[in-house]
CSV table of C-alpha atoms and ligand atoms in Angstrom, one decimal:
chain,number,residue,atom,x,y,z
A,1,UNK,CA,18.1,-27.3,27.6
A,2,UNK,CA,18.0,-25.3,24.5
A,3,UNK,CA,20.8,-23.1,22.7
A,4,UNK,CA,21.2,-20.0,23.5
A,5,UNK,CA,22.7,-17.4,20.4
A,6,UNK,CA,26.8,-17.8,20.4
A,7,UNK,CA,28.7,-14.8,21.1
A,8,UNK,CA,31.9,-15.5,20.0
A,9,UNK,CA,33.3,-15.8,23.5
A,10,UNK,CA,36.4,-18.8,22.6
A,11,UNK,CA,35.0,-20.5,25.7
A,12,UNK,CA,34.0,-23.7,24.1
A,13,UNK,CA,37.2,-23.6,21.6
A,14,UNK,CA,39.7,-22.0,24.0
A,15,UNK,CA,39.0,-25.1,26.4
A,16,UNK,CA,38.1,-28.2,24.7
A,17,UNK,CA,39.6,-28.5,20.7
A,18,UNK,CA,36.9,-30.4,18.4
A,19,UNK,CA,37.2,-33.5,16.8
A,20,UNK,CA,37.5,-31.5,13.1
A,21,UNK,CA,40.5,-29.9,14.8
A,22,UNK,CA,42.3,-32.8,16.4
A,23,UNK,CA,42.3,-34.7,12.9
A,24,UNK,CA,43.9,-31.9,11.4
A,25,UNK,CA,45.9,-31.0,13.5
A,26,UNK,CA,46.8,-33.1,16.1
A,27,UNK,CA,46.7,-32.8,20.0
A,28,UNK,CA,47.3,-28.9,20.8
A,29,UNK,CA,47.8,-27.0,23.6
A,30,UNK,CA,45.4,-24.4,21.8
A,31,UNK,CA,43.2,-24.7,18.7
A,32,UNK,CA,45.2,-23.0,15.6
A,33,UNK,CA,41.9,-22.4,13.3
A,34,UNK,CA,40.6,-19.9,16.4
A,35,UNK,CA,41.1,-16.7,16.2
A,36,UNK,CA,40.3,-12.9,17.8
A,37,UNK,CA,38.4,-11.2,15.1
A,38,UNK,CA,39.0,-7.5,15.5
A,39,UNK,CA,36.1,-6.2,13.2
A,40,UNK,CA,33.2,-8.7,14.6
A,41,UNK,CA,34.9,-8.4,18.5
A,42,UNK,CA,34.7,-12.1,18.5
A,43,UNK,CA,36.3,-15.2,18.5
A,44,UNK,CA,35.9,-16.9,15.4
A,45,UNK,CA,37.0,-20.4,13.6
A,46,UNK,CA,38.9,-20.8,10.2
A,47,UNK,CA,37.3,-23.7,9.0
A,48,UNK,CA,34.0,-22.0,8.7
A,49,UNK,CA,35.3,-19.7,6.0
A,50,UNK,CA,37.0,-22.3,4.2
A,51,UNK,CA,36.8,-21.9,0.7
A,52,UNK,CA,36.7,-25.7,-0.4
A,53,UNK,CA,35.2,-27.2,2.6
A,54,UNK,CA,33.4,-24.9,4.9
A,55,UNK,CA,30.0,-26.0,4.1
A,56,UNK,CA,30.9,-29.3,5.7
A,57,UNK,CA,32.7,-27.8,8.8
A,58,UNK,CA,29.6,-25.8,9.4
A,59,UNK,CA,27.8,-28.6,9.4
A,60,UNK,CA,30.0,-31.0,11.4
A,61,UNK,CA,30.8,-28.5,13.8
A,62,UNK,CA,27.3,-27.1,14.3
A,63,UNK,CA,28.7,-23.4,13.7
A,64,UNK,CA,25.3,-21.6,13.5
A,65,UNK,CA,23.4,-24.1,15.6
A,66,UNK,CA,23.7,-21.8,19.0
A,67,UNK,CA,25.7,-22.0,22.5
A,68,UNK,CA,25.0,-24.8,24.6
A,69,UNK,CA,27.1,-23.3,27.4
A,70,UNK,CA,24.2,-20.9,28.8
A,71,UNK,CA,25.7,-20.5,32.5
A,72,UNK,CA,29.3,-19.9,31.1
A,73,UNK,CA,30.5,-17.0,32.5
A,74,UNK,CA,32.5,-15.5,29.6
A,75,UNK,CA,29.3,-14.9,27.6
A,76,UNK,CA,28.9,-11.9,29.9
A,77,UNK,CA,32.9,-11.0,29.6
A,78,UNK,CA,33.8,-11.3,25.2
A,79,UNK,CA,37.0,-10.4,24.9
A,80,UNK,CA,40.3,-11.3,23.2
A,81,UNK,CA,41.7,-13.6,26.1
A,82,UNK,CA,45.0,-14.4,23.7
A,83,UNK,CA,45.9,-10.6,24.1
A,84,UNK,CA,48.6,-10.5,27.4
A,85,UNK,CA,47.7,-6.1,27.9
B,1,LIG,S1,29.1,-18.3,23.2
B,1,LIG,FE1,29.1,-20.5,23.5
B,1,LIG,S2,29.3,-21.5,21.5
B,1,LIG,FE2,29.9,-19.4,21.3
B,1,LIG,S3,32.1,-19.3,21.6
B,1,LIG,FE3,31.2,-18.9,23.7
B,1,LIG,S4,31.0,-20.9,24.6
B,1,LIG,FE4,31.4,-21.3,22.4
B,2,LIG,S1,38.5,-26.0,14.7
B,2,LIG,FE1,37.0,-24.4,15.0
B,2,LIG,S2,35.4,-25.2,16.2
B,2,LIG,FE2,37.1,-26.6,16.4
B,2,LIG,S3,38.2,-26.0,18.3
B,2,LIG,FE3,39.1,-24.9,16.5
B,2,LIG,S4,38.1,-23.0,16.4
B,2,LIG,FE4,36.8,-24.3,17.7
């Protein structure tokens, strides 16, 4: 099934931390390099932006590539699930 365009909905990130993350960071109950970006409206990761090695975490981490999640219910809902309103 092809890849539809990612929304920035934290699905993937909020419920299954990446291989990239678990080196650096160890098992977590929540991935520390996600986070809400106010501006975009979007979930977002650090290590795509990282100065010295984002190139490769774009690539490792397929950030660009699309959603593979199609039928996941939060791409209809993006919102800051962190916030407790
Ligand atoms: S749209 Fe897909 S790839 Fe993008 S954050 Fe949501 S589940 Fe992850
Ligand atoms: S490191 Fe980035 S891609 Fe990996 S789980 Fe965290 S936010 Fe998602």
């Amino acid at each position: 099934m092809s890849a539809v365009p990612c929304v920035g909905c934290g699905w993937c990130c909020l419920n299954d931390q990446c291989r990239e993350s678990h080196i650096l960071h160890g098992y977590q109950k929540r991935c520390p390099e996600l986070y809400w970006d106010d501006a975009a409206l979007r979930y977002a990761c650090r290590l795509a932006a990282d100065p010295v090695r984002g190139e490769e975490f774009r690539f490792l981490l397929a950030i660009g590539e699309g959603c593979c999640a199609r039928f996941n219910t939060w791409r209809e809902d993006v919102r800051n699930r962190d916030r407790i309103d």
